Coordinates of C-alpha atoms and ligand atoms in Angstrom, one line a residue:
Chain A
M34 CA 77.7 -32.5 -50.0
A35 CA 81.2 -31.4 -50.5
D36 CA 81.7 -28.4 -52.7
D37 CA 83.9 -30.2 -55.2
T38 CA 80.9 -32.2 -56.4
L39 CA 79.2 -28.9 -57.4
E40 CA 79.6 -26.4 -60.2
W41 CA 78.9 -22.9 -58.9
H42 CA 77.2 -20.4 -61.2
A43 CA 77.0 -16.7 -60.5
V44 CA 73.4 -15.5 -60.7
T45 CA 72.9 -12.1 -59.0
K46 CA 74.2 -9.7 -56.4
A47 CA 73.1 -10.4 -52.8
S48 CA 72.7 -6.6 -52.2
E49 CA 70.3 -6.4 -55.1
L50 CA 67.9 -9.1 -53.7
E51 CA 65.1 -7.6 -51.7
E52 CA 63.5 -9.8 -49.1
Q53 CA 60.5 -11.8 -50.4
E54 CA 61.0 -10.4 -54.0
P55 CA 61.8 -13.3 -56.3
E56 CA 64.4 -12.9 -59.1
H57 CA 64.9 -15.2 -62.0
A58 CA 68.1 -16.5 -63.6
R59 CA 69.0 -18.9 -66.3
I60 CA 71.9 -21.4 -66.1
G61 CA 72.3 -23.1 -69.4
D62 CA 68.8 -24.4 -70.2
T63 CA 67.7 -24.3 -66.5
L64 CA 65.4 -21.6 -65.2
I65 CA 66.1 -20.7 -61.6
C66 CA 64.1 -18.6 -59.1
V67 CA 66.2 -17.0 -56.3
V68 CA 64.6 -15.5 -53.2
R69 CA 66.0 -13.8 -50.1
L70 CA 64.1 -14.8 -47.0
E71 CA 64.6 -13.6 -43.5
D72 CA 67.2 -16.3 -42.8
G73 CA 69.0 -16.6 -46.1
I74 CA 68.9 -16.8 -49.8
F75 CA 67.3 -19.8 -51.5
A76 CA 67.1 -21.1 -55.0
I77 CA 64.6 -23.4 -56.6
N78 CA 63.7 -24.5 -60.2
D79 CA 61.7 -21.7 -61.7
V80 CA 59.2 -23.8 -63.6
C81 CA 56.0 -24.8 -61.8
S82 CA 55.5 -28.6 -61.6
H83 CA 51.8 -28.2 -62.5
E84 CA 51.7 -26.8 -66.0
F85 CA 54.0 -24.1 -67.3
A86 CA 54.6 -20.9 -65.4
Q87 CA 57.6 -19.2 -63.9
L88 CA 57.5 -19.2 -60.2
S89 CA 59.7 -16.1 -60.0
E90 CA 56.6 -14.1 -61.3
G91 CA 54.7 -15.4 -58.3
F92 CA 54.1 -14.2 -54.8
V93 CA 56.2 -15.0 -51.8
D94 CA 54.4 -15.4 -48.4
G95 CA 56.6 -16.6 -45.5
E96 CA 58.7 -19.5 -46.8
E97 CA 56.3 -20.2 -49.7
I98 CA 56.0 -19.1 -53.2
E99 CA 52.7 -19.1 -55.0
C100 CA 52.5 -19.9 -58.7
P101 CA 50.9 -17.0 -60.7
L102 CA 48.7 -19.2 -62.8
H103 CA 46.7 -21.6 -60.6
Q104 CA 48.0 -20.8 -57.1
A105 CA 49.9 -23.9 -56.3
T106 CA 52.5 -23.2 -53.6
F107 CA 56.0 -24.5 -53.0
N108 CA 58.3 -24.3 -50.0
L109 CA 61.3 -22.3 -51.0
K110 CA 63.7 -24.2 -48.7
T111 CA 62.6 -27.8 -49.5
G112 CA 60.9 -27.4 -52.9
E113 CA 57.9 -29.4 -51.6
A114 CA 54.5 -28.7 -53.2
T115 CA 52.4 -27.4 -50.3
A116 CA 49.0 -26.6 -52.0
P117 CA 47.2 -28.1 -55.0
P118 CA 47.1 -28.3 -58.0
A119 CA 50.8 -29.2 -57.9
D120 CA 51.8 -32.6 -56.5
D121 CA 55.4 -32.9 -57.4
P122 CA 58.2 -30.9 -55.8
V123 CA 60.4 -28.5 -57.7
E124 CA 64.2 -29.0 -57.5
T125 CA 66.1 -26.9 -54.9
Y126 CA 69.8 -25.8 -55.3
P127 CA 72.5 -24.9 -52.8
V128 CA 73.4 -21.3 -52.6
K129 CA 76.6 -19.6 -51.5
I130 CA 77.6 -15.9 -51.3
E131 CA 81.1 -14.6 -51.8
D132 CA 81.8 -10.9 -52.0
D133 CA 78.1 -10.1 -52.5
Q134 CA 78.0 -12.5 -55.5
V135 CA 75.3 -15.1 -55.2
Y136 CA 76.2 -18.5 -56.6
V137 CA 73.9 -21.4 -57.3
G138 CA 75.3 -24.9 -57.1
F139 CA 74.6 -27.6 -59.7
K140 CA 75.8 -31.2 -59.4
K141 CA 78.7 -31.8 -61.8
Q142 CA 77.7 -33.8 -64.8
A143 CA 79.2 -37.3 -64.4
Chain B
M150 CA 37.4 -53.5 -34.8
A151 CA 40.2 -51.1 -34.1
D152 CA 39.2 -48.5 -36.6
P153 CA 35.5 -47.7 -36.7
T154 CA 35.6 -46.3 -40.2
S155 CA 37.3 -49.2 -41.9
N156 CA 34.0 -51.1 -42.5
Q157 CA 32.1 -48.1 -43.8
T158 CA 31.4 -47.3 -47.5
F159 CA 31.5 -43.8 -48.9
I160 CA 30.1 -43.2 -52.4
V161 CA 31.0 -40.2 -54.5
V162 CA 28.8 -39.6 -57.6
G163 CA 30.3 -37.7 -60.5
G164 CA 33.8 -38.3 -61.9
G165 CA 34.6 -34.7 -62.8
Q166 CA 37.2 -32.4 -61.1
A167 CA 35.1 -32.1 -57.9
G168 CA 34.5 -35.9 -57.6
G169 CA 38.2 -36.5 -58.2
R170 CA 39.2 -34.0 -55.5
A171 CA 36.5 -35.2 -53.1
V172 CA 37.9 -38.7 -53.0
E173 CA 41.4 -37.2 -52.4
G174 CA 39.9 -35.2 -49.5
I175 CA 38.3 -38.4 -48.0
R176 CA 41.7 -40.2 -48.0
K177 CA 43.6 -37.2 -46.8
A178 CA 41.4 -37.0 -43.7
G179 CA 42.3 -40.6 -42.9
F180 CA 39.2 -42.5 -43.9
D181 CA 40.3 -46.1 -44.6
G182 CA 37.0 -47.7 -45.5
T183 CA 35.6 -48.4 -49.0
V184 CA 35.5 -45.4 -51.4
I185 CA 33.5 -45.8 -54.6
L186 CA 33.6 -43.2 -57.3
L187 CA 30.7 -43.5 -59.8
A188 CA 31.5 -41.7 -63.1
E189 CA 29.1 -41.6 -66.0
E190 CA 31.9 -40.6 -68.5
E191 CA 34.2 -43.2 -69.9
R192 CA 37.3 -41.2 -68.9
A193 CA 38.8 -41.0 -65.4
P194 CA 38.4 -37.5 -63.9
Y195 CA 40.0 -34.6 -65.8
E196 CA 40.0 -30.8 -65.8
R197 CA 37.8 -29.1 -68.3
P198 CA 39.7 -25.7 -68.9
P199 CA 41.9 -27.1 -71.7
L200 CA 38.8 -28.3 -73.6
S201 CA 38.1 -24.8 -74.9
K202 CA 41.8 -23.9 -75.2
Q203 CA 44.8 -26.1 -76.1
V204 CA 42.7 -29.3 -76.7
L205 CA 40.4 -27.4 -79.1
T206 CA 43.2 -26.0 -81.1
G207 CA 45.0 -29.3 -81.2
E208 CA 48.0 -28.1 -79.2
A209 CA 47.2 -30.6 -76.5
E210 CA 45.5 -34.0 -76.3
P211 CA 42.7 -34.8 -73.8
D212 CA 45.0 -37.1 -71.8
S213 CA 47.1 -34.0 -70.8
A214 CA 44.0 -32.8 -68.8
K215 CA 43.8 -35.9 -66.6
L216 CA 43.4 -35.0 -62.9
R217 CA 45.5 -38.0 -61.9
E218 CA 47.6 -40.7 -63.5
D219 CA 45.7 -43.9 -64.0
G220 CA 47.5 -45.7 -61.2
W221 CA 46.5 -43.1 -58.5
Y222 CA 43.0 -44.5 -57.9
R223 CA 44.3 -48.0 -57.2
E224 CA 47.1 -46.7 -55.0
H225 CA 44.6 -44.7 -52.9
G226 CA 42.1 -47.6 -52.7
I227 CA 39.5 -45.8 -54.8
D228 CA 37.1 -48.1 -56.6
L229 CA 36.6 -46.0 -59.7
R230 CA 33.7 -47.2 -61.8
L231 CA 33.7 -45.5 -65.2
A232 CA 30.6 -45.5 -67.5
T233 CA 28.4 -46.0 -64.5
R234 CA 25.5 -43.7 -63.9
A235 CA 23.8 -43.2 -60.6
G236 CA 20.1 -43.3 -61.0
R237 CA 18.4 -42.7 -57.7
I238 CA 19.1 -42.3 -54.0
D239 CA 17.1 -44.4 -51.5
R240 CA 17.8 -42.4 -48.3
A241 CA 15.6 -44.5 -46.1
R242 CA 17.6 -47.7 -46.9
K243 CA 20.9 -45.8 -47.5
R244 CA 21.2 -47.3 -51.0
M245 CA 22.5 -45.8 -54.2
V246 CA 20.5 -47.3 -57.0
L247 CA 22.4 -47.3 -60.3
A248 CA 20.8 -46.5 -63.6
D249 CA 21.0 -50.3 -64.5
G250 CA 19.1 -51.1 -61.3
R251 CA 21.9 -52.5 -59.2
E252 CA 22.2 -51.2 -55.7
L253 CA 25.1 -50.1 -53.5
A254 CA 24.8 -49.6 -49.8
Y255 CA 26.4 -46.4 -48.5
D256 CA 27.2 -44.9 -45.1
R257 CA 27.8 -41.5 -46.6
L258 CA 27.3 -40.0 -50.0
L259 CA 28.8 -37.1 -51.9
L260 CA 27.2 -35.6 -55.0
A261 CA 29.5 -34.0 -57.5
T262 CA 27.3 -34.2 -60.5
G263 CA 28.4 -30.9 -62.0
A264 CA 26.4 -29.1 -64.6
Q265 CA 25.5 -29.2 -68.3
P266 CA 25.2 -26.6 -71.0
K267 CA 21.9 -24.8 -71.2
V268 CA 20.3 -25.2 -74.6
P269 CA 17.8 -22.5 -75.4
G270 CA 14.6 -23.6 -77.0
L271 CA 15.4 -22.0 -80.4
P272 CA 13.9 -23.4 -83.5
G273 CA 16.6 -25.5 -85.3
V274 CA 18.7 -26.1 -82.2
E275 CA 18.5 -29.9 -82.8
L276 CA 20.0 -29.7 -86.3
P277 CA 23.3 -31.5 -86.9
G278 CA 26.2 -29.0 -86.8
V279 CA 24.9 -27.4 -83.6
H280 CA 27.5 -27.9 -80.8
V281 CA 27.8 -27.4 -77.1
L282 CA 31.1 -27.7 -75.2
R283 CA 31.3 -29.5 -71.8
D284 CA 33.2 -32.7 -72.1
V285 CA 36.1 -34.3 -74.0
A286 CA 33.8 -35.8 -76.7
D287 CA 32.3 -32.3 -77.3
S288 CA 35.7 -30.7 -77.6
L289 CA 37.0 -33.4 -80.1
A290 CA 33.8 -33.2 -82.2
L291 CA 34.2 -29.4 -82.4
R292 CA 37.9 -29.6 -83.2
D293 CA 37.2 -32.0 -86.0
A294 CA 34.5 -29.7 -87.4
M295 CA 36.5 -26.5 -87.2
R296 CA 38.3 -27.0 -90.4
A297 CA 40.0 -23.9 -92.0
G298 CA 37.5 -21.9 -93.9
A299 CA 34.5 -23.3 -92.0
R300 CA 32.0 -20.6 -91.0
V301 CA 31.5 -20.7 -87.2
A302 CA 28.8 -18.8 -85.4
L303 CA 29.0 -18.6 -81.6
V304 CA 25.8 -18.0 -79.7
G305 CA 26.8 -16.3 -76.5
G306 CA 29.8 -14.0 -75.8
G307 CA 30.7 -15.4 -72.4
Y308 CA 34.2 -16.7 -71.8
I309 CA 33.5 -20.2 -73.3
G310 CA 32.1 -18.7 -76.5
L311 CA 35.1 -16.3 -76.7
E312 CA 37.7 -19.0 -76.1
V313 CA 36.0 -21.0 -78.9
A314 CA 36.1 -17.9 -81.1
A315 CA 39.8 -17.5 -80.5
A316 CA 40.4 -21.2 -81.3
A317 CA 38.3 -20.9 -84.4
R318 CA 40.3 -18.0 -85.7
K319 CA 43.5 -19.7 -84.9
L320 CA 42.3 -22.7 -87.0
G321 CA 41.4 -20.4 -89.9
C322 CA 37.6 -20.4 -89.5
D323 CA 35.4 -17.5 -90.5
T324 CA 34.1 -16.5 -87.0
T325 CA 31.1 -14.6 -85.8
V326 CA 30.3 -14.0 -82.1
L327 CA 26.6 -13.2 -81.3
E328 CA 26.0 -11.7 -77.9
A329 CA 22.5 -10.5 -76.7
A330 CA 23.9 -8.1 -74.1
P331 CA 25.5 -4.8 -74.9
S332 CA 29.0 -6.1 -73.9
L333 CA 31.0 -9.3 -73.8
M334 CA 31.5 -11.5 -70.6
R335 CA 28.8 -9.5 -68.8
R336 CA 28.8 -11.8 -65.9
Q337 CA 32.5 -11.5 -65.3
V338 CA 33.8 -8.1 -66.2
A339 CA 32.9 -4.4 -66.4
P340 CA 31.4 -3.3 -69.8
E341 CA 34.6 -1.2 -70.5
L342 CA 36.7 -4.4 -70.3
G343 CA 34.1 -6.3 -72.3
D344 CA 34.6 -3.6 -75.0
W345 CA 38.3 -4.1 -74.8
Y346 CA 37.8 -7.8 -75.5
A347 CA 35.4 -7.0 -78.4
R348 CA 38.2 -5.1 -80.0
L349 CA 40.7 -7.9 -79.3
H350 CA 38.5 -10.4 -81.1
R351 CA 37.8 -8.0 -84.0
D352 CA 41.5 -7.3 -84.4
H353 CA 41.9 -11.1 -84.7
G354 CA 39.4 -11.2 -87.5
A355 CA 36.2 -12.2 -85.7
D356 CA 32.9 -10.5 -86.5
V357 CA 31.6 -9.5 -83.0
R358 CA 28.0 -8.5 -82.8
L359 CA 26.5 -7.1 -79.6
E360 CA 22.8 -6.7 -78.7
A361 CA 22.4 -9.5 -81.3
E362 CA 19.4 -11.6 -80.2
V363 CA 19.2 -15.0 -81.9
A364 CA 15.7 -15.8 -83.1
R365 CA 16.3 -19.2 -84.8
L366 CA 18.8 -21.4 -86.4
L367 CA 18.4 -22.0 -90.1
G368 CA 18.9 -25.1 -92.2
S369 CA 17.0 -28.3 -93.0
A370 CA 19.3 -31.4 -93.1
R371 CA 22.1 -29.5 -91.2
V372 CA 22.5 -26.1 -89.7
A373 CA 23.1 -23.4 -92.3
G374 CA 23.0 -20.2 -90.4
V375 CA 21.5 -18.0 -87.7
E376 CA 18.7 -15.6 -88.0
L377 CA 18.6 -12.6 -85.5
A378 CA 15.5 -11.0 -84.1
D379 CA 16.0 -8.0 -86.4
G380 CA 15.8 -10.4 -89.4
S381 CA 19.5 -10.3 -90.4
R382 CA 21.1 -13.6 -91.2
I383 CA 24.5 -15.1 -90.7
D384 CA 25.6 -18.1 -92.8
A385 CA 27.3 -20.8 -90.8
D386 CA 28.5 -24.3 -91.2
L387 CA 28.7 -24.8 -87.4
V388 CA 26.9 -23.1 -84.5
V389 CA 28.3 -23.3 -81.0
I390 CA 25.9 -22.6 -78.1
G391 CA 27.6 -21.1 -75.1
V392 CA 24.9 -19.4 -73.0
G393 CA 25.6 -20.8 -69.6
I394 CA 25.1 -24.0 -67.7
R395 CA 22.5 -25.6 -65.4
P396 CA 23.4 -27.7 -62.4
N397 CA 22.6 -31.4 -62.4
V398 CA 20.3 -31.4 -59.4
E399 CA 18.0 -34.2 -60.3
L400 CA 19.4 -36.9 -58.0
A401 CA 19.3 -34.5 -55.1
M402 CA 15.8 -33.2 -55.9
Q403 CA 14.4 -36.7 -56.3
A404 CA 15.9 -37.6 -52.9
G405 CA 14.2 -34.6 -51.3
L406 CA 17.4 -32.7 -50.4
D407 CA 17.1 -28.9 -50.4
A408 CA 18.0 -28.0 -54.0
D409 CA 16.8 -25.7 -56.7
D410 CA 19.4 -23.8 -58.8
G411 CA 22.0 -26.0 -57.1
I412 CA 22.2 -28.2 -54.1
E413 CA 22.1 -26.2 -50.9
V414 CA 25.2 -26.9 -48.8
D415 CA 27.0 -25.4 -45.8
D416 CA 30.6 -24.3 -45.7
Q417 CA 31.7 -27.9 -45.3
G418 CA 29.7 -29.1 -48.3
R419 CA 27.0 -30.8 -46.1
T420 CA 23.5 -30.9 -47.6
S421 CA 20.2 -30.8 -45.7
D422 CA 20.9 -34.6 -45.0
P423 CA 23.9 -34.7 -42.7
E424 CA 25.0 -38.0 -44.3
I425 CA 25.0 -36.5 -47.8
F426 CA 27.6 -34.0 -49.0
A427 CA 28.0 -32.2 -52.3
A428 CA 30.7 -30.2 -54.1
G429 CA 31.5 -28.3 -57.3
D430 CA 29.4 -26.6 -59.9
V431 CA 26.2 -28.4 -58.6
T432 CA 26.2 -26.6 -55.2
R433 CA 25.0 -23.4 -53.7
Q434 CA 27.1 -22.4 -50.8
P435 CA 27.6 -19.6 -48.3
T436 CA 30.5 -17.2 -48.8
P437 CA 32.0 -14.4 -46.7
Y438 CA 32.0 -12.2 -49.9
A439 CA 28.3 -12.0 -50.6
D440 CA 24.9 -12.0 -48.9
G441 CA 23.1 -15.3 -49.3
K442 CA 24.4 -18.4 -51.0
I443 CA 26.1 -18.5 -54.4
R444 CA 26.7 -21.0 -57.1
L445 CA 30.2 -20.9 -58.4
E446 CA 31.2 -22.4 -61.7
S447 CA 34.9 -22.6 -61.5
W448 CA 38.0 -24.7 -61.5
Q449 CA 39.1 -23.2 -58.2
N450 CA 35.8 -24.2 -56.5
A451 CA 35.7 -27.7 -58.0
Q452 CA 39.1 -28.2 -56.5
N453 CA 39.0 -26.5 -53.1
Q454 CA 35.4 -26.9 -52.0
A455 CA 35.6 -30.6 -53.0
L456 CA 38.7 -31.1 -50.9
V457 CA 37.0 -29.6 -47.9
A458 CA 33.8 -31.6 -48.5
G459 CA 35.7 -34.8 -48.8
Q460 CA 37.6 -34.2 -45.6
A461 CA 34.4 -33.1 -43.7
M462 CA 32.7 -36.2 -44.9
A463 CA 35.5 -38.3 -43.4
G464 CA 35.0 -36.5 -40.1
A465 CA 37.4 -33.5 -40.2
T466 CA 35.9 -30.7 -38.3
A467 CA 38.3 -27.8 -38.7
V468 CA 38.0 -27.5 -42.5
R469 CA 35.9 -24.7 -44.1
H470 CA 35.4 -23.5 -47.6
A471 CA 35.5 -19.7 -47.7
D472 CA 37.8 -19.1 -50.6
L473 CA 37.6 -15.7 -52.4
P474 CA 36.1 -16.6 -55.8
W475 CA 38.7 -16.6 -58.5
F476 CA 38.5 -17.5 -62.2
W477 CA 40.6 -17.3 -65.3
S478 CA 40.2 -17.4 -69.1
D479 CA 42.8 -17.5 -71.9
Q480 CA 41.9 -15.8 -75.2
H481 CA 44.3 -15.2 -78.1
G482 CA 47.2 -16.0 -75.8
I483 CA 46.2 -13.4 -73.2
N484 CA 45.6 -14.5 -69.7
L485 CA 42.7 -12.9 -67.9
Q486 CA 42.3 -13.5 -64.2
M487 CA 39.2 -12.4 -62.3
V488 CA 39.0 -12.3 -58.5
G489 CA 36.3 -11.2 -56.1
M490 CA 32.6 -10.6 -56.4
P491 CA 31.8 -7.0 -56.9
T492 CA 28.2 -6.4 -56.1
G493 CA 26.4 -3.1 -56.0
P494 CA 27.9 0.2 -57.2
V495 CA 31.7 0.1 -57.8
R496 CA 34.3 2.6 -58.7
H497 CA 36.8 1.5 -61.4
V498 CA 40.5 2.1 -61.1
W499 CA 42.8 1.1 -64.0
R500 CA 46.5 0.2 -63.5
G501 CA 48.3 0.4 -66.8
D502 CA 46.9 1.7 -70.1
P503 CA 44.5 -0.6 -71.8
A504 CA 44.9 1.3 -75.1
A505 CA 48.6 0.3 -75.0
G506 CA 47.7 -3.4 -75.2
P507 CA 47.5 -6.2 -72.7
G508 CA 49.3 -5.9 -69.3
F509 CA 46.9 -3.9 -67.2
T510 CA 44.6 -4.5 -64.3
L511 CA 41.1 -3.1 -63.5
F512 CA 40.2 -2.8 -59.9
Y513 CA 36.7 -2.5 -58.4
L514 CA 36.3 -0.5 -55.2
D515 CA 33.0 -0.4 -53.3
D516 CA 31.4 2.8 -52.2
G517 CA 33.3 2.7 -48.9
G518 CA 36.6 2.5 -50.8
R519 CA 37.2 -1.2 -50.1
L520 CA 38.8 -3.3 -52.8
V521 CA 36.2 -5.9 -53.8
G522 CA 37.5 -7.3 -57.1
A523 CA 40.0 -7.1 -59.9
N524 CA 40.5 -8.3 -63.5
A525 CA 44.1 -8.7 -64.5
V526 CA 44.7 -8.8 -68.3
D527 CA 48.1 -10.5 -68.8
R528 CA 49.2 -9.4 -65.3
P529 CA 48.9 -12.7 -63.4
A530 CA 51.4 -11.6 -60.8
D531 CA 49.0 -8.8 -59.6
I532 CA 46.4 -11.2 -58.6
A533 CA 48.2 -12.8 -55.6
A534 CA 48.5 -9.4 -53.8
V535 CA 45.0 -8.3 -54.8
R536 CA 43.5 -11.5 -53.4
R537 CA 45.1 -10.9 -50.1
M538 CA 44.0 -7.2 -50.1
I539 CA 40.4 -8.3 -50.6
E540 CA 40.6 -11.0 -48.0
R541 CA 41.9 -8.5 -45.5
G542 CA 39.3 -5.9 -46.4
V543 CA 41.9 -3.3 -47.4
S544 CA 40.9 0.1 -48.7
P545 CA 43.9 1.1 -50.8
D546 CA 44.5 4.7 -52.0
P547 CA 43.1 4.8 -55.6
A548 CA 46.0 6.9 -56.8
Q549 CA 48.6 4.4 -55.6
L550 CA 46.6 1.5 -57.0
A551 CA 46.6 3.2 -60.4
D552 CA 50.3 3.8 -60.3
P553 CA 52.2 0.9 -61.9
D554 CA 55.4 2.0 -60.1
V555 CA 53.8 1.4 -56.7
S556 CA 54.3 -2.2 -55.7
L557 CA 51.0 -3.9 -54.9
K558 CA 52.8 -6.1 -52.4
K559 CA 53.9 -2.9 -50.6
L560 CA 50.4 -1.6 -50.7
L561 CA 49.2 -4.8 -49.2
K562 CA 51.6 -4.5 -46.4
G563 CA 50.8 -0.8 -46.0
Q564 CA 54.4 0.2 -46.8
A565 CA 53.7 2.2 -50.0
Ligands
LIG694 C1 35.1 -26.0 -71.8 C2 35.3 -25.5 -70.4 C3 36.3 -24.6 -70.1 C4 36.5 -24.1 -68.8 N1 37.5 -23.2 -68.5 C5 37.6 -22.8 -67.2 C6 38.7 -21.9 -66.9 O1 39.4 -21.4 -67.8 N2 38.8 -21.4 -65.7 C7 38.0 -21.9 -64.7 O2 38.1 -21.4 -63.5 N3 37.0 -22.7 -64.9 C8 36.8 -23.2 -66.2 N4 35.8 -24.1 -66.5 C9 34.8 -24.5 -65.4 C10 35.3 -25.7 -64.6 O3 35.8 -26.6 -65.5 C11 34.1 -26.3 -63.9 O4 33.7 -25.4 -62.9 C12 34.5 -27.7 -63.3 O5 34.7 -28.6 -64.2 C13 33.3 -28.2 -62.3 O6 33.6 -29.4 -61.9 P1 32.5 -30.4 -61.3 O7 33.3 -31.7 -61.0 O8 31.8 -29.7 -60.3 O9 31.5 -30.7 -62.5 P2 31.7 -31.4 -63.9 O10 33.1 -31.1 -64.4 O11 30.5 -31.1 -64.7 O12 31.7 -33.0 -63.5 C14 30.5 -33.7 -63.2 C15 30.7 -35.1 -63.6 O13 29.6 -35.8 -63.0 C16 29.1 -36.8 -64.0 N5 27.7 -37.1 -63.6 C17 26.6 -36.3 -63.6 N6 25.5 -37.0 -63.2 C18 26.0 -38.3 -62.9 C19 25.3 -39.4 -62.4 N7 24.0 -39.4 -62.2 N8 26.1 -40.6 -62.3 C20 27.4 -40.6 -62.5 N9 28.0 -39.5 -63.0 C21 27.4 -38.4 -63.2 C22 29.2 -36.0 -65.3 O14 29.3 -37.0 -66.4 C23 30.5 -35.3 -65.1 O15 31.6 -36.1 -65.6 C24 35.6 -24.6 -67.8 C25 34.5 -25.4 -68.1 C26 34.4 -25.9 -69.4 C27 33.2 -26.9 -69.7
LIG695 S1 51.1 -23.8 -63.6 FE1 51.6 -23.4 -61.6 S2 49.8 -24.0 -60.6 FE2 49.3 -24.4 -62.6

């Protein structure tokens, strides 16, 4: 996807993200969970697709984040639900880093 | 026939959470024969936790608790038969005899018949106005009766009674909790934490009475109150009994399977008949975390053991159910998570100050210093790390455990 179809929003400083320690951010009405893994920084929607919980309060194990309420897990790179009770994926967002600033990309509203 | 399973029939009895997850497990393991789910209730499988929480207060409707959307069963080729009660198993002929006398042939069977509330043999217990809480109908009946100003007495200070008490206060009812033991939620938490919950409920206006043994229920045409063993009386318009459940083992017992307080199963949900499986509240299963078999009454077990049993039934060999027991309860907006099975003498370590309000965790260490359990009060995030510590048999330093500035995740990884 070319960059010009995206709107980039600054969310946090890359140097402040500890590996496997999720951070949350809010862009407009959307809650975002940002995590540094071994091979990069990833962003997903912060709201669990099961009921209501913020995934950024959950536990990161490998590439997966576990919901703090009923232990559903999601892949941080693909958003896929990898353990019940969640079935539906959570949205993932592109991330770019410029001068230590982490940006999350949203599709431009048509 | 290319696929030897495609002309077989699997029957699952019980359309609760475990029955619903079992049929999912069967399909997940690739079984492509006939799957019939026999459900006595008129509703497709749903999860019960909201029935004593959001559904009871009217914040949610029963449909929100559905395990699956209605179309899911058709899409997965599940023949879901609602309002259908299984009556008897004929093992010699491999037939399931329905309560109405019709017969269904099976190749394999799975029993997920769950449990029902225990009703103590108290005088007056049959009076109108006496409630139990297990299914949607019970929850709606109770919600309808819990009008503002109604006087509600809860018999039993376990988590169900306490969730109902919280809902009753929220709806403006005059609420009394009667617990025979010296502390609340005795089966789940240490007495000190039970006391914390007694204060919580009192602060929200409930009258919590401990060591209160109920002698009989009062009233003639309807229930009018409760009389305790010491002779004292509590006036009540409604009485809710929450003193535990008993497993629905009749089908299994009648069929001669090993069963008593639960159907005996192995770690794949197999009963003493290798063609018959069982899952959920109705089973007694082995666990790495206790000696002997245990019967779990939990949402987690109804999901995960049933997924394993369904897959094993369909021939999967690598699956095992060995989850660390985990449970939660929500009362007055506070999330309590309980993990592990502390048995024998334990040392308590508190992280955070209970006197300062919710947001603390109580750890249980065995006499060798190993972490064996924890109760997190509005600290859901602690539980994931704690679970892994218990699974790995970690013996954390109590001082670090008690220090909220030490990350549990780092303690888990041995980096603290
Ligand atoms: C009000 C309430 C609140 C709860 N809250 C929590 C919570 O917060 N956290 C937690 O971890 N757990 C909670 N639980 C426990 C959890 O819901 C149960 O452990 C779980 O429902 C067990 O599922 P099951 O499928 O084994 O049994 P059940 O849910 O009892 O389902 C069994 C089903 O089988 C059907 N059946 C029985 N016999 C037959 C027959 N002969 N033929 C056909 N059908 C039959 C029954 O009608 C029933 O629908 C709660 C339970 C209740 C009742
Ligand atoms: S809200 Fe996330 S698993 Fe239930």
